[in-house]
Amino acid sequence: MRNKEVAEKFYELAEVAELAGENPFKVKAYLEAARVIENLTIPIEDLAKEDKLDGIKGVGKSIAEKIKEYLETGKITKLEELKKVVPEGLLELEKVKGLGAKRVKILYEKLGIKNLEDLEKAAKEHKIRDLEGFGEKTEQKILEGIKSLRDKRTDRFLIGIALPIAESIVNLLSKNTPIEKHMICGSLRRMKDTIGDIDILVTSKNPSFVMDYFVQIPFVKEVLAKGDTKSSIITQEGIQVDLRVVENDSFGAAIQYFTGSKNHNVRLREIAIKKNLKLNEYGVFRLDDNAIIAGVKETDVYEALDLDWIPPEMREDTGEIELAMQHKLPTIVDYKDIKGDLHMHTKYSDGANTIEEMARKAISLGYEYIVVTEHAKALGVAHGLSIEEFKKEKEEINRLNRKFYPFKIFLGVELNILSDGSIDFDEKDLDIFDLCLAGIHTGMNQSESAITERIKKVLQIPKVKIIVHPTGRIINGRSEYSVNIDEIFREAKKYNKIFEINASFERLDLSDVNARKAVYEYGLKIAIGTDAHSTESMNNMRFGVGVARRAWLRKEDIINTKSLKEFEEFLREV
């Protein structure tokens, strides 16, 4: 599905068009198209093939043509034309907090600012404060925004950006070239929260055809290298993708080698040497006669070393090899084990879809239940609800439960842990909810002791069951707030509370390290919730499960692997 990719391109088109002084109605149309495409539940490429783009709300003939052009060529002519009249650095300026297209345009026209360096120099020389609509405070915030932006810069990409690109490339190769086997390897296969580049391995009897096709797919921004069996490209998003065609006899060994991690592989090679064997990307060989004894299947590689096969997400050399030697690896949760989503928002608060649309999506994913958890009233920026508004939502949920039986929708709430440790509602008002979540959304700059005490105070509220996005991190964006996680886990154990792995790929919070600690050191249970604000983002559950697998969590450690009947029993105990 290329929806997110196409939406990003239209967001970019809107930004460039506004900077270029295009008609405001066009800019608005591009933005609306981007939002609609981003929230589609059907692949945009399928709609294009069926010539149904005009049927999408907010997509007229002109925009439909641009979508088709991008899907077919990887470019939008209008965007390329506008980029010629807009200095490249202006787009970077829009990433500075507090600067939108209008302000960037003023800075460019009044002070000739074309890039971050110009902006920083002008702010330090106090040239910005005198511009109409800016002022001294804005000037200072701009300097802070520049620093923040530079701190965020990284050569690593979010898994939720990289994995769909890798999957789209594999789909194109599968449909249009004679590949037989394929595997996405590296950090992506290990489900790390960020990745450096994408490694794809395939087998084929016609490698040159595969390589010829690969270097001209729509994703390509630059071809770094093209060979007979290996080629490298840079995608439009700036991610390097390496494609290798390997021999079928070596495919298992190759995917093991290129999956990593480096430390895991070093340990395996040491084990091989002790057994008078040699292990590399071509197979497992006897040292005395160089005869290959394993290579076709990855499981055979591990078996040749007297090890149980180790799931890719566990391959970090943190004890998994020792357990594989002893045949004591835990049976970790599977992606298909999830029976429901416990964290989502609808149009009642700041979501893009109705409850019914979210329910239909959940049913299509094979779920037995969902918990709808709108924001509570204290979070005004997210259209938090009052108790009366929640009662109205409850009425709709009751109606939909009759319609979708035996699938079930539960009424939940995402409460705000306020600066003094209180929550939005009186405890007596919480009885309306089937499940109460609570999380910190403000006051993240408090001291470690203050934030720790805030969370501990909420843990003592009987009706609050789950602490969501417990450390507040935004990957590549915002660091975790200061909190004594061990103290929090100890307190949570006293009250039988649960911690969330937030499956939004910008968060993935708890991290795998903290989730493993919560379960294996403190005996806590985990909930995985997507925090979905649209039907499309409900697909992010796999990223949360990936974190759980990296944390070695088992099915029984995660409450939303329970069947509907088991989950209802759990709620009765809350």
Short mmCIF file of C-alpha atoms in Angstrom, two decimals, residues 58 68 227 231 259 488:
data_model
loop_
_atom_site.label_atom_id
_atom_site.label_comp_id
_atom_site.label_asym_id
_atom_site.label_seq_id
_atom_site.Cartn_x
_atom_site.Cartn_y
_atom_site.Cartn_z
CA GLY A 58 -11.56 15.74 -2.41
CA LYS A 68 -1.46 8.56 -11.63
CA GLY A 227 25.92 -4.99 -10.92
CA SER A 231 22.55 -3.07 -7.00
CA THR A 259 19.56 -10.28 9.07
CA ILE A 488 7.15 3.01 38.63
#
